Coordinates of C-alpha atoms in Angstrom, one line a residue:
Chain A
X1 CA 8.5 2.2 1.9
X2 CA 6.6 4.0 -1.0
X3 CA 3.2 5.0 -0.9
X4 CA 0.6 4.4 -4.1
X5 CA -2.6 5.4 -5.0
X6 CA -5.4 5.0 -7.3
X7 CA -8.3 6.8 -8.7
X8 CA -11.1 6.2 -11.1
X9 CA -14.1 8.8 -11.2
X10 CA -18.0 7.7 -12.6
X11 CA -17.3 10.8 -15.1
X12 CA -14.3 12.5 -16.5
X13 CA -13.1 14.9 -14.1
X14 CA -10.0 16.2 -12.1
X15 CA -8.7 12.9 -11.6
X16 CA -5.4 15.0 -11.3
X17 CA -6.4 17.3 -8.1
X18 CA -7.8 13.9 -6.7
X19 CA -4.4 11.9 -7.0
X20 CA -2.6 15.1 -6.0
X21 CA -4.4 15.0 -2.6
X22 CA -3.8 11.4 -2.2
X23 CA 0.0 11.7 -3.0
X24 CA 0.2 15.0 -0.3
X25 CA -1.2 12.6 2.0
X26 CA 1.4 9.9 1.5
X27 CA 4.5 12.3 1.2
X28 CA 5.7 10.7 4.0
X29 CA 6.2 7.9 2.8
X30 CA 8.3 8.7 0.2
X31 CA 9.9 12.2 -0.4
X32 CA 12.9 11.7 -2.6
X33 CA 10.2 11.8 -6.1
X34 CA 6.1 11.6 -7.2
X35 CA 4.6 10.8 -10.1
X36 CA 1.3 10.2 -11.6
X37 CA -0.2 8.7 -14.5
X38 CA -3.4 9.9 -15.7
X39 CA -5.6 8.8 -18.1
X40 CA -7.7 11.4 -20.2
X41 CA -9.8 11.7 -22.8
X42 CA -9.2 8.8 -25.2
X43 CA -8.1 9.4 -29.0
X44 CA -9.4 7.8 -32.2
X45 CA -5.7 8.2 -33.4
X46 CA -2.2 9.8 -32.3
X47 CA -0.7 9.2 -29.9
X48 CA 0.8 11.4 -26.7
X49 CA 4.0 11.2 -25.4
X50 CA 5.4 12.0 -22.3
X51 CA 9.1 12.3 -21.7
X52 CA 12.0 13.4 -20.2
X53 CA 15.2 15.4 -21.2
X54 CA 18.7 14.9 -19.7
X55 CA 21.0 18.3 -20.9
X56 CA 19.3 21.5 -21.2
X57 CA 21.7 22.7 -23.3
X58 CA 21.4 20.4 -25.9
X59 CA 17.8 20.4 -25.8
X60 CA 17.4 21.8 -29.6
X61 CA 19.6 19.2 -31.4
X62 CA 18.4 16.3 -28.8
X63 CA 14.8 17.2 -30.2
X64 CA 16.0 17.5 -33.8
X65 CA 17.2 13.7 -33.4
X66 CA 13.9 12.5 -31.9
X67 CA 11.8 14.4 -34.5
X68 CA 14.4 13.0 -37.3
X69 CA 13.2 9.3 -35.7
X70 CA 9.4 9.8 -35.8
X71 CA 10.0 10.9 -39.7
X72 CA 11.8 7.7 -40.4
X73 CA 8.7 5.7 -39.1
X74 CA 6.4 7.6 -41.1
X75 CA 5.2 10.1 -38.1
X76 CA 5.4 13.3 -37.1
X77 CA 4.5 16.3 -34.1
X78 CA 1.0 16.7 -34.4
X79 CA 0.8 20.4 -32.4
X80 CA 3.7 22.2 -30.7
X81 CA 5.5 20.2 -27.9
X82 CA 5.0 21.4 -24.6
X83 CA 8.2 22.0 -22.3
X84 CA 8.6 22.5 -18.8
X85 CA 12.1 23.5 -17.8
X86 CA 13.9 24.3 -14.4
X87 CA 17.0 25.2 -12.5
X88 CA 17.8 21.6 -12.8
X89 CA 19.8 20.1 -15.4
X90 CA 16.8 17.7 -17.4
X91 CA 13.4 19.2 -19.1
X92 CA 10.1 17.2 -19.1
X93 CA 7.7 17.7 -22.3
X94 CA 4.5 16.8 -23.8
X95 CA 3.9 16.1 -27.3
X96 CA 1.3 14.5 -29.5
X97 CA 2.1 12.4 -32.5
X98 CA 0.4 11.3 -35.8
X99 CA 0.8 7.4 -36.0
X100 CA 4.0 5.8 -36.3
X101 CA 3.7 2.8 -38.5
X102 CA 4.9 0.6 -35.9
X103 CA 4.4 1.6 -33.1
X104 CA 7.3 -1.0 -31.3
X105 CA 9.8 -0.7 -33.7
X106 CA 9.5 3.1 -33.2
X107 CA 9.7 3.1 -29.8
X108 CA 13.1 0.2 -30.1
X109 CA 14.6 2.9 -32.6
X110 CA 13.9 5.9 -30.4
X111 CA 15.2 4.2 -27.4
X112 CA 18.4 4.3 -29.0
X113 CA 19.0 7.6 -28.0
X114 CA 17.1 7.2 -24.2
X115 CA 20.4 8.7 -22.8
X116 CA 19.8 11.9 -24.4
X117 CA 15.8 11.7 -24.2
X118 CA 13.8 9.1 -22.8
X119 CA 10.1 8.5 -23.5
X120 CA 8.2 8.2 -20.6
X121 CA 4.9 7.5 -21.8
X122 CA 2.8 6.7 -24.9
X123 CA -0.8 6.1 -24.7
X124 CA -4.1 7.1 -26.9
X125 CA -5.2 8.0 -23.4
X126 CA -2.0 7.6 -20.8
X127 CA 0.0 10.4 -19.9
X128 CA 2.8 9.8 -17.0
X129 CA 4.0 12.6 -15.2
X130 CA 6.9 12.5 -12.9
X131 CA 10.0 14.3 -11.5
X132 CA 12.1 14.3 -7.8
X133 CA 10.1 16.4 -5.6
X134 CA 6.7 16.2 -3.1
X135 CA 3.5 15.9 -4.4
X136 CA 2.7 19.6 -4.1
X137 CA 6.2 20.4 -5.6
X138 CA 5.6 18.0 -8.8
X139 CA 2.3 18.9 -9.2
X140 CA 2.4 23.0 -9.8
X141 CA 5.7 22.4 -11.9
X142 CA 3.5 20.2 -13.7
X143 CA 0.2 21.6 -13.7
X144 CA -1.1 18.3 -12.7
X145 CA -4.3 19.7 -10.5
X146 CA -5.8 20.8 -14.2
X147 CA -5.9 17.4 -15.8
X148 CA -8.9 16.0 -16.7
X149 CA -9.6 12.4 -16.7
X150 CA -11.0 9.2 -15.7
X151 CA -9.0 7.5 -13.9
X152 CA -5.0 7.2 -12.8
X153 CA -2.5 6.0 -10.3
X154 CA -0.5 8.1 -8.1
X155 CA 3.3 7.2 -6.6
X156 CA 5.8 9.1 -3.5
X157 CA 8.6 7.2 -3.6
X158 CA 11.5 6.5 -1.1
X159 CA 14.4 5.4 -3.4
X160 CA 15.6 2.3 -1.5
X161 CA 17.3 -0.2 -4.7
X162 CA 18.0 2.4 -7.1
X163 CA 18.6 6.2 -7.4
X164 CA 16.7 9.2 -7.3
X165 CA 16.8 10.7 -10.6
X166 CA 13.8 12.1 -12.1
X167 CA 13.7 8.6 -14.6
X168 CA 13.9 6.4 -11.8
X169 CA 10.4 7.5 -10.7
X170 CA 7.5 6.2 -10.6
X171 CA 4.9 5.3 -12.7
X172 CA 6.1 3.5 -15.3
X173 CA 4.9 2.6 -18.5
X174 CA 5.0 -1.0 -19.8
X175 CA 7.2 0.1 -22.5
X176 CA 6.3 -0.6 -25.7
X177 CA 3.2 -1.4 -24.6
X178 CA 0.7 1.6 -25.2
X179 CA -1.4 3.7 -22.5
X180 CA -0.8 0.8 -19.9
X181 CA 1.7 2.2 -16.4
X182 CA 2.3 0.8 -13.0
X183 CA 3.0 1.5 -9.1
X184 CA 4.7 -0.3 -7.2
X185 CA 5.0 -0.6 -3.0
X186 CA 7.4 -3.2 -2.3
X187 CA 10.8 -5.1 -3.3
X188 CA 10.9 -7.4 -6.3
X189 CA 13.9 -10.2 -5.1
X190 CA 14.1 -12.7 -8.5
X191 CA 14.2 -8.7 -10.8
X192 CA 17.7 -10.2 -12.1
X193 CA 16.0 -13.5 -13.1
X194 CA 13.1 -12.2 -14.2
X195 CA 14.7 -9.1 -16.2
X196 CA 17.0 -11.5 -17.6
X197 CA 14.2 -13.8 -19.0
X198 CA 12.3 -10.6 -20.3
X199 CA 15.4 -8.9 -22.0
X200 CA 15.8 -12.4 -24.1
X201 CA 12.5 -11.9 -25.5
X202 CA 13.3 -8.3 -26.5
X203 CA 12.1 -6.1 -24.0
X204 CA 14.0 -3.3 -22.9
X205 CA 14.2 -1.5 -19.8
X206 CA 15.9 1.7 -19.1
X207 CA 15.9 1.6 -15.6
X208 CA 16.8 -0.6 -13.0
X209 CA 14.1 -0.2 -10.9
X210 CA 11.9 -3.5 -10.4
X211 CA 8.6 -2.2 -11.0
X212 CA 9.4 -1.4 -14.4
X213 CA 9.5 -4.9 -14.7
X214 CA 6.3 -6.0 -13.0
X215 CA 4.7 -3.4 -15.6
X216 CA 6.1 -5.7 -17.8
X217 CA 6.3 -8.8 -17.5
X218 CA 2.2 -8.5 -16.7
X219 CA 1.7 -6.8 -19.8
X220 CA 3.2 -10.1 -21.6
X221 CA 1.4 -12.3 -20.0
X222 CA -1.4 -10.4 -21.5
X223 CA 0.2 -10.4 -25.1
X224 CA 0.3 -14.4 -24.6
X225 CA -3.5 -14.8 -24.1
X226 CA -4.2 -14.2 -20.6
X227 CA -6.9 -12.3 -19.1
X228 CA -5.9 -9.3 -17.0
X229 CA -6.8 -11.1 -14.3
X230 CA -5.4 -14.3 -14.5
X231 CA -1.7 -12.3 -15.2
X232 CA -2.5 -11.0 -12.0
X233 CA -2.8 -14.0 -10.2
X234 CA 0.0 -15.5 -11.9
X235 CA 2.2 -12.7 -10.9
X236 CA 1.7 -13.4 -7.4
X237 CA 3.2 -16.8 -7.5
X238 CA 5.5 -16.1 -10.0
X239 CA 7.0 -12.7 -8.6
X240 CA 8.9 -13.2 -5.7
X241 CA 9.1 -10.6 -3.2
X242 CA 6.7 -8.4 -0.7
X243 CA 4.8 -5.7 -2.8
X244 CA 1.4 -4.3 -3.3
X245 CA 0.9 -3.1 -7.4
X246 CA -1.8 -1.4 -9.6
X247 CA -1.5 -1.6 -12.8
X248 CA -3.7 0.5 -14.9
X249 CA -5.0 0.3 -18.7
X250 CA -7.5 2.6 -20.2
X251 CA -10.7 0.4 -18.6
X252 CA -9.5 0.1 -15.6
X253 CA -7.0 -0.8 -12.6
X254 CA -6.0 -3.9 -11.4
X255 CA -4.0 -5.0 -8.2
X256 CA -1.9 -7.7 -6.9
X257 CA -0.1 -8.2 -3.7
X258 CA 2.3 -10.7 -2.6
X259 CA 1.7 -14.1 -0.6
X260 CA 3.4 -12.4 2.6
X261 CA 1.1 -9.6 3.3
X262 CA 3.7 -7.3 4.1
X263 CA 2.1 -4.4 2.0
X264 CA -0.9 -2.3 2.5
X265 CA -3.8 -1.0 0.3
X266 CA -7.0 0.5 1.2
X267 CA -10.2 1.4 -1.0
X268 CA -13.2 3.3 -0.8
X269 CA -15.4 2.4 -3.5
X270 CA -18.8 4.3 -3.5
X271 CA -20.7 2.8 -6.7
X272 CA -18.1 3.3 -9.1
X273 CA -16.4 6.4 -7.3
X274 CA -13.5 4.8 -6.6
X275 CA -9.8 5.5 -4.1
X276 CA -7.3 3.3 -3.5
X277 CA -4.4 4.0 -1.4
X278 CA -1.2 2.5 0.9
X279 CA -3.1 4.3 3.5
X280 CA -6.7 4.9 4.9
X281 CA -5.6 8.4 5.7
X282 CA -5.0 9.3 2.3
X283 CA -8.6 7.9 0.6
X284 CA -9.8 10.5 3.4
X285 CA -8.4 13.4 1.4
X286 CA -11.4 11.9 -0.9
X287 CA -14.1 10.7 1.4
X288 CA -13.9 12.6 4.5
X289 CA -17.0 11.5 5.6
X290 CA -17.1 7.7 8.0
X291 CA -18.4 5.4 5.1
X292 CA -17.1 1.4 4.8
X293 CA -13.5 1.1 4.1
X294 CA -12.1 -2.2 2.2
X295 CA -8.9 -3.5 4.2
X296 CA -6.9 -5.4 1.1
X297 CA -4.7 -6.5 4.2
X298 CA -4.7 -10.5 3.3
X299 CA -2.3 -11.8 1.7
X300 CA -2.2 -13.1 -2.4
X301 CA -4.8 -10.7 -3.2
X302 CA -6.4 -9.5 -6.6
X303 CA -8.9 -7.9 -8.4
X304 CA -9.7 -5.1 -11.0
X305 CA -11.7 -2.2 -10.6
X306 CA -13.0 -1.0 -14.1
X307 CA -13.7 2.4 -15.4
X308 CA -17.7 3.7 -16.5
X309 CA -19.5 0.3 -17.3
X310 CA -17.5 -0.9 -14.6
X311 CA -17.6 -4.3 -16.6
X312 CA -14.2 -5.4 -15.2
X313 CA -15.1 -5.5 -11.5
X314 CA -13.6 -7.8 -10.1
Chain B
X1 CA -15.6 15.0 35.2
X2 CA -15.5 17.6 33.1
X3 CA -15.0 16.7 29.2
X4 CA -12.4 18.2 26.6
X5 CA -13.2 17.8 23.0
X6 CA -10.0 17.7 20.8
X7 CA -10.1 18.2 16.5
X8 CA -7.9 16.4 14.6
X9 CA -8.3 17.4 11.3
X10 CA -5.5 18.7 9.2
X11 CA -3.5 19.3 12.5
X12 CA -0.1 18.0 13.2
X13 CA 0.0 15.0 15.7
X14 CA 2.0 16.1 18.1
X15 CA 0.0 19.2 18.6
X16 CA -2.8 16.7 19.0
X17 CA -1.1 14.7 21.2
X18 CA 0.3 17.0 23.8
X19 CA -3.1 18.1 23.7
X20 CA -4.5 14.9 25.5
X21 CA -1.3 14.4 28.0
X22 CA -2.7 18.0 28.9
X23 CA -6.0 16.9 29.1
X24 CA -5.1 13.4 31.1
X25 CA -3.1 15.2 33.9
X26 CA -6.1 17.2 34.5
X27 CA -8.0 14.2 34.7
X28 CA -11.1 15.0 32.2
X29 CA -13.0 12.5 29.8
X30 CA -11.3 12.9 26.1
X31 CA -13.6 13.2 23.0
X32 CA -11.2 13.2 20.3
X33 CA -12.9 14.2 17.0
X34 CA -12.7 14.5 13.3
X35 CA -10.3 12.0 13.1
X36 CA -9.9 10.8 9.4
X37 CA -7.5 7.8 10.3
X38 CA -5.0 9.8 11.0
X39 CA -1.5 7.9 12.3
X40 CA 0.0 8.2 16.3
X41 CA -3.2 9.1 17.9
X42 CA -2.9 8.6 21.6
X43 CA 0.1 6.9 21.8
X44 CA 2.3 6.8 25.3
X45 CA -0.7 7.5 27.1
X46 CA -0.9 7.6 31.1
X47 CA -2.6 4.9 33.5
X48 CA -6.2 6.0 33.9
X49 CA -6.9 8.3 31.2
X50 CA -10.4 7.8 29.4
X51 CA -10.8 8.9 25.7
X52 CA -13.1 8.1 23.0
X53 CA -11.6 8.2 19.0
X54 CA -15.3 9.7 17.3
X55 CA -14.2 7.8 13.9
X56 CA -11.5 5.9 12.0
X57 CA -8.0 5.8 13.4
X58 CA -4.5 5.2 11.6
X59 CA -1.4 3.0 12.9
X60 CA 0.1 3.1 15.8
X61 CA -3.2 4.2 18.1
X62 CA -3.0 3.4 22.0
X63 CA 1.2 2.2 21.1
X64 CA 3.1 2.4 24.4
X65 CA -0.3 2.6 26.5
X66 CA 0.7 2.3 30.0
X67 CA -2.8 2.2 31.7
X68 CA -6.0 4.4 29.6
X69 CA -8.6 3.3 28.5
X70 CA -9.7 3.8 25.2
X71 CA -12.6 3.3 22.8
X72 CA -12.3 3.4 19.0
X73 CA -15.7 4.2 17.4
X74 CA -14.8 2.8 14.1
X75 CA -11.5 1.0 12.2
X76 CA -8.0 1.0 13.4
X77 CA -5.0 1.3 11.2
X78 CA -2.0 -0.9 11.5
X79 CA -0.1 -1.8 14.8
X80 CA -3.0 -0.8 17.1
X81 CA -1.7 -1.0 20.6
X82 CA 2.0 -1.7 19.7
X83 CA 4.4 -2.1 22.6
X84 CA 0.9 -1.6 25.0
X85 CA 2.1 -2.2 28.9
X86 CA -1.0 -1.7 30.5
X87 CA -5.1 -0.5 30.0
X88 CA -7.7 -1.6 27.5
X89 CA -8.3 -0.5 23.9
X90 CA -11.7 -1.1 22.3
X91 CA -12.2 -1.3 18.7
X92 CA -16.2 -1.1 17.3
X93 CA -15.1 -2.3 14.0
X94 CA -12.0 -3.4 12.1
X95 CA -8.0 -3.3 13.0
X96 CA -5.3 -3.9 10.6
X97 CA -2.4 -5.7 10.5
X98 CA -0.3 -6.4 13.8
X99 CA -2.8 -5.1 16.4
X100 CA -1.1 -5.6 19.8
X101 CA 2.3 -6.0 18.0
X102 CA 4.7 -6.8 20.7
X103 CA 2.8 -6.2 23.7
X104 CA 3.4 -6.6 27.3
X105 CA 0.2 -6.2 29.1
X106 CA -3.3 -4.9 29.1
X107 CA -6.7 -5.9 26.6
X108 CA -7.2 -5.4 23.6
X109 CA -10.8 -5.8 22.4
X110 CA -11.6 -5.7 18.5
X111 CA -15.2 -6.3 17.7
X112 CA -15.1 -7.0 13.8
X113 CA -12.1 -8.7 12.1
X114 CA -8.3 -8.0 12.3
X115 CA -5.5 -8.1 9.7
X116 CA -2.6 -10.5 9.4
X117 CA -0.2 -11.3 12.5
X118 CA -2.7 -10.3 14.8
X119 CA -0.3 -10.5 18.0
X120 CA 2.8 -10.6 16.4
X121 CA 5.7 -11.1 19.3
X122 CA 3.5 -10.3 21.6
X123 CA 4.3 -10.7 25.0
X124 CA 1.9 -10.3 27.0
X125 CA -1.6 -9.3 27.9
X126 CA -5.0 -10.5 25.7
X127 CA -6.5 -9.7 22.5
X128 CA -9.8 -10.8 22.1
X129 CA -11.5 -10.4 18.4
X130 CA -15.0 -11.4 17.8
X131 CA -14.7 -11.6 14.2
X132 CA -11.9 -13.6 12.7
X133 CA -8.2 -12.9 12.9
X134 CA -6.1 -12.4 9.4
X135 CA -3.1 -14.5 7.9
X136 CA -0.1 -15.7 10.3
X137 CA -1.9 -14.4 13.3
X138 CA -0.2 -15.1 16.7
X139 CA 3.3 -15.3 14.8
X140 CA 6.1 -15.7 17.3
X141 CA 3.9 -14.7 20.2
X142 CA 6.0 -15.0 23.1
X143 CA 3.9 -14.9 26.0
X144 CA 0.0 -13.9 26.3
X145 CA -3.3 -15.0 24.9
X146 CA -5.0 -14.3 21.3
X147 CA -8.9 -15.6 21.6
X148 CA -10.6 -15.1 18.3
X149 CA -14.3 -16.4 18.1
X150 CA -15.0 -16.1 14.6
X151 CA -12.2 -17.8 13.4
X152 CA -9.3 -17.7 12.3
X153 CA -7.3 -17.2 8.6
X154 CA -4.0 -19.3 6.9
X155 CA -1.1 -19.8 8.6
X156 CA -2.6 -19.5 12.0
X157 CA -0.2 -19.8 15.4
X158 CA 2.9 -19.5 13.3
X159 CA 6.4 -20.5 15.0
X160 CA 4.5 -19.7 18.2
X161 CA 6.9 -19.1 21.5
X162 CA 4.8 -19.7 24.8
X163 CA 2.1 -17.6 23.7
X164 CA -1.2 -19.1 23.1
X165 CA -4.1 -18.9 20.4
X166 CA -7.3 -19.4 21.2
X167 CA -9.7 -20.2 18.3
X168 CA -13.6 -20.5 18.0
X169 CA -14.7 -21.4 14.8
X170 CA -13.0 -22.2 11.2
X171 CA -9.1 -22.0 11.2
X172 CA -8.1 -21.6 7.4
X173 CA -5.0 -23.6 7.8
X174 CA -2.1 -23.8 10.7
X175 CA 1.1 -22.5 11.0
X176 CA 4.5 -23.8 11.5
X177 CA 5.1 -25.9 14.4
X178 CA 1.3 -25.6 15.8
X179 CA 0.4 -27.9 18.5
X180 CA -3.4 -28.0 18.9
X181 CA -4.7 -29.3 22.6
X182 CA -7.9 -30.0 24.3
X183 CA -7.9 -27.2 26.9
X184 CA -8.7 -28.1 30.5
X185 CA -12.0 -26.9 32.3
X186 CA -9.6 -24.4 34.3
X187 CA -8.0 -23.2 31.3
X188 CA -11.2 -22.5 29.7
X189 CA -12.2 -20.9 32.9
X190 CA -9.3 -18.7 32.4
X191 CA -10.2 -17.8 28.8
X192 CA -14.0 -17.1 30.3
X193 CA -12.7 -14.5 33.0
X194 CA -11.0 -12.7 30.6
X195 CA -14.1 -12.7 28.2
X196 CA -16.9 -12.3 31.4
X197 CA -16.2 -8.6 31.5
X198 CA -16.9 -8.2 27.8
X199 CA -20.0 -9.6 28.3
X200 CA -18.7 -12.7 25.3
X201 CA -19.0 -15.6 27.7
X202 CA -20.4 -18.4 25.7
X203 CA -20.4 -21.9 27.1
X204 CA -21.1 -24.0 23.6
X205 CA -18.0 -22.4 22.4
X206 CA -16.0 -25.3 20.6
X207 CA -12.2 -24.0 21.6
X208 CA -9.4 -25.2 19.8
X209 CA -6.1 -24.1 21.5
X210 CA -3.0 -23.7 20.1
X211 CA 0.4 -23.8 21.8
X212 CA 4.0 -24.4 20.3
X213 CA 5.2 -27.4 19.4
X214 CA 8.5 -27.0 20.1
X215 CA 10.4 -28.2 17.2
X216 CA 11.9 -24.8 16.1
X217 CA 13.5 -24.0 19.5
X218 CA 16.6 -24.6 18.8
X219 CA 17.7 -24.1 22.7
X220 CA 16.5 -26.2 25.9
X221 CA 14.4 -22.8 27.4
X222 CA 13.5 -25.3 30.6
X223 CA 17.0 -25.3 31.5
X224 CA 18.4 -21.9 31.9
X225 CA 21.3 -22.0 32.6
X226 CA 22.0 -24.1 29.8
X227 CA 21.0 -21.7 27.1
X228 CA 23.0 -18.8 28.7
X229 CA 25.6 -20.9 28.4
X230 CA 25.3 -20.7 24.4

């Protein structure tokens, strides 16, 4: 049981306080980490990078390595990183960077040292912020309430197939694939299969938590022609298990949910202004106000919701 | 009777809650307010209590009600009336998935759709929707009656036990093991008492009515002692 949430305002706002108050509503459905993923105000280039440190005291050199990886790929820090450090052993930072030239073979070649430092997130737009903790925990370690944005997806996660460690939380980014991330409220049952089939076409995961592999294996369905909408009706035959996803790119969100209808997800959607959550209670944080609440309770469900021109409604 | 007014809010549940037991032993009307779908509202509630939700309520309302009565102004989360023994629970617009999950007695009135397995292992009692119930409703429904008269969604009367599903209107698809029958003028006269004091008594209705067929029992439940033997 994991509770997800998303978000999308008619005007960039504080899409972070929003998806704060809808994880705080969910905490109990998930304790052991939360995470967000917000989208901001989009860059003509650079890129920023979210990530995630695992020794403190080898931050420096770690660091040094990383940096010594952008230069090989013709990039560099474009401001001073930002670091946020605690009792606990790992770091999180922010960082912006000039263009790498290839932006997947940097990300292969800084993967290489993902045991040291792992990238969490890489977007024009995207930032992912995550570590073990409650929302309200994660969020003033974080800063989160301050972000401004459009739109973004929120995640309290009960560990149930794979650890807690600060990595293994959610959202995650389709890695290499820029400013797109995912939550995820379920159990994926084919993720050996379908990892499997993923890893032979070069993908590479660092966890082994299954929605980083709904995140994506939709975002190569994408690469191979599809719409964003016929991946995610595709996914729900081809991914077996119970779940309820959003996956979220800079115009919008979509969401998918499995043939069983074992998962929950509830909207408000007021002309654009627009909350999504595993439960009523928490789009209430939002709307408190009685107004007409959309049940996705069927099941084989999807649909997007986009962002401003709202184009992409589904 | 006098009336008590009770704010939800931001408060915790069971503050909420042993708030109305108080207010049921002393026998007043409950107006429970503010609600903001939260979860657990009213549950384990006493035989002849009378309260009224003012809004949206989360899972789990009316579970375990052994005899109130109570009215829903708005939407109902998940399980709505879980495990209910006894009483009557109104909804004035939508429930969510499994409403009446498990049941063993008592009404359960929705007035606008419900989610999937509407019924699920239920046991007993009725749950009469006047929109149309969601996917797999009725699955594994032991005993009781589900009458939905405005149809009914895929995978309808699922591996049904002896309960029985009562459709007006478009069925998307059937279940497993569904055995559709032409219901007898004192069977529908049994689904019309229990729709009479509803005031939804409609003699045009077109009923189909669904029953188990059987094939996935894999004991001989007419012959008792047989099975216990197993």
């Amino acid at each position: 049981m994991c509770g997800i949430a998303g978000r999308i305002l008619t005007s960039p706002g504080k899409v972070g306080n929003d998806l704060v108050e809808l994880m705080d509503a969910q905490e109990h459905r998930g304790a052991d980490s939360t995470g967000f993923a917000i989208y901001g105000l989009p860059r003509d280039e650079g890129y920023v990078l979210r990530g995630m440190g695992f020794d403190k005291s080898a931050m420096s050199a770690d660091l040094d390595d990383f940096k010594n990886i952008l230069h090989d790929h013709g990039s560099d820090f474009m401001d001073d990183m930002h670091i946020v450090t605690s009792h606990e052993q790992h770091y999180c930072f922010r960082m912006e960077i000039r263009d790498p030239k290839d932006l997947v073979a940097w990300v292969r070649d800084a993967d290489a040292i993902s045991h040291r430092i792992e990238i969490q997130s890489c977007g024009r737009t995207l930032e992912i912020i995550k570590d073990t903790g409650g929302a309200a925990e994660v969020a003033e370690k974080h800063k989160v309430r301050d972000m401004i944005g459009t739109h973004g997806l929120g995640h309290a996660r009960l560990a149930t197939e794979s650890s807690v460690l600060p990595n293994a939380s959610h959202p995650f980014w389709a890695r290499p694939f820029s400013d797109v991330a995912i939550v995820h409220n379920g159990q994926i049952t084919d993720y050996y299969t379908q990892k499997k089939h993923l890893e032979r076409q070069g993908y590479r995961f660092l966890t082994e938590n299954d929605s980083e592999l709904i995140a994506v294996w939709v975002s190569d369905q994408i690469k191979a022609g599809m719409t964003v909408q016929q991946a995610l009706t595709k996914s729900v035959s081809s991914i077996d298990g119970v779940f309820t996803f959003m996956i979220a790119r800079p115009d919008g969100i979509g969401f998918a949910k499995d043939r069983f209808a074992m998962k929950p997800l509830v909207v408000i959607d007021q002309n654009g202004d627009l909350a999504a959550a595993t439960e009523e209670q928490a789009v209430r944080r939002i709307f408190p106000n009685e107004c007409d609440v959309i049940n996705y309770d069927g099941p084989s469900l999807t649909g997007i919701w986009g962002v401003g021109n709202r184009s992409l409604a589904a | 009777m006098s009336e008590t007014v009770i704010e939800v809010g931001k408060r915790h549940i069971r503050e909420i809650n042993e708030e109305i037991q108080e207010a049921c032993k002393k026998g007043d009307r409950i107006r429970v307010v503010n609600t903001l779908s939260r979860h657990n509202l009213g549950v384990g509630l006493p035989d002849g209590a009378d309260i009224t939700f003012e809004g949206s309520v989360g899972y789990f309302c009316g579970g375990l009600n052994t005899g109130s009565t109570l009215h829903i102004e708005r939407n109902a989360g998940w399980a709505l009336g879980e495990g209910m023994a006894k009483g009557m629970i109104t909804v004035e617009g939508y429930a969510g998935m499994s409403v009446g999950a498990a049941m063993i007695g008592g009404t359960i009135h929705v007035k606008g759709d419900t989610g999937p397995r509407c019924g699920v292992a239920m046991k007993g009692g009725n749950i009469v929707v006047e929109g149309k119930i969601g996917y797999q409703s009725g699955f594994m429904a032991h005993s009781g009656k589900i009458i939905a008269l405005g149809g009914a969604g895929d995978s309808c009367a699922d591996a049904l036990w002896q309960g029985e599903v009562w459709v007006a209107g478009e069925v998307s698809s059937f279940g497993v093991d569904v055995n559709i029958v032409e219901p007898t003028a004192e069977e529908v006269a049994e689904v019309d008492a229990i729709l009479e004091p509803l005031g939804l008594v409609d003699s045009s209705r077109n009923w189909r009515k669904m029953i188990s067929g059987q094939r996935l029992w894999y004991f001989e439940s007419r012959d008792a002692s047989a099975w216990l033997m197993i």
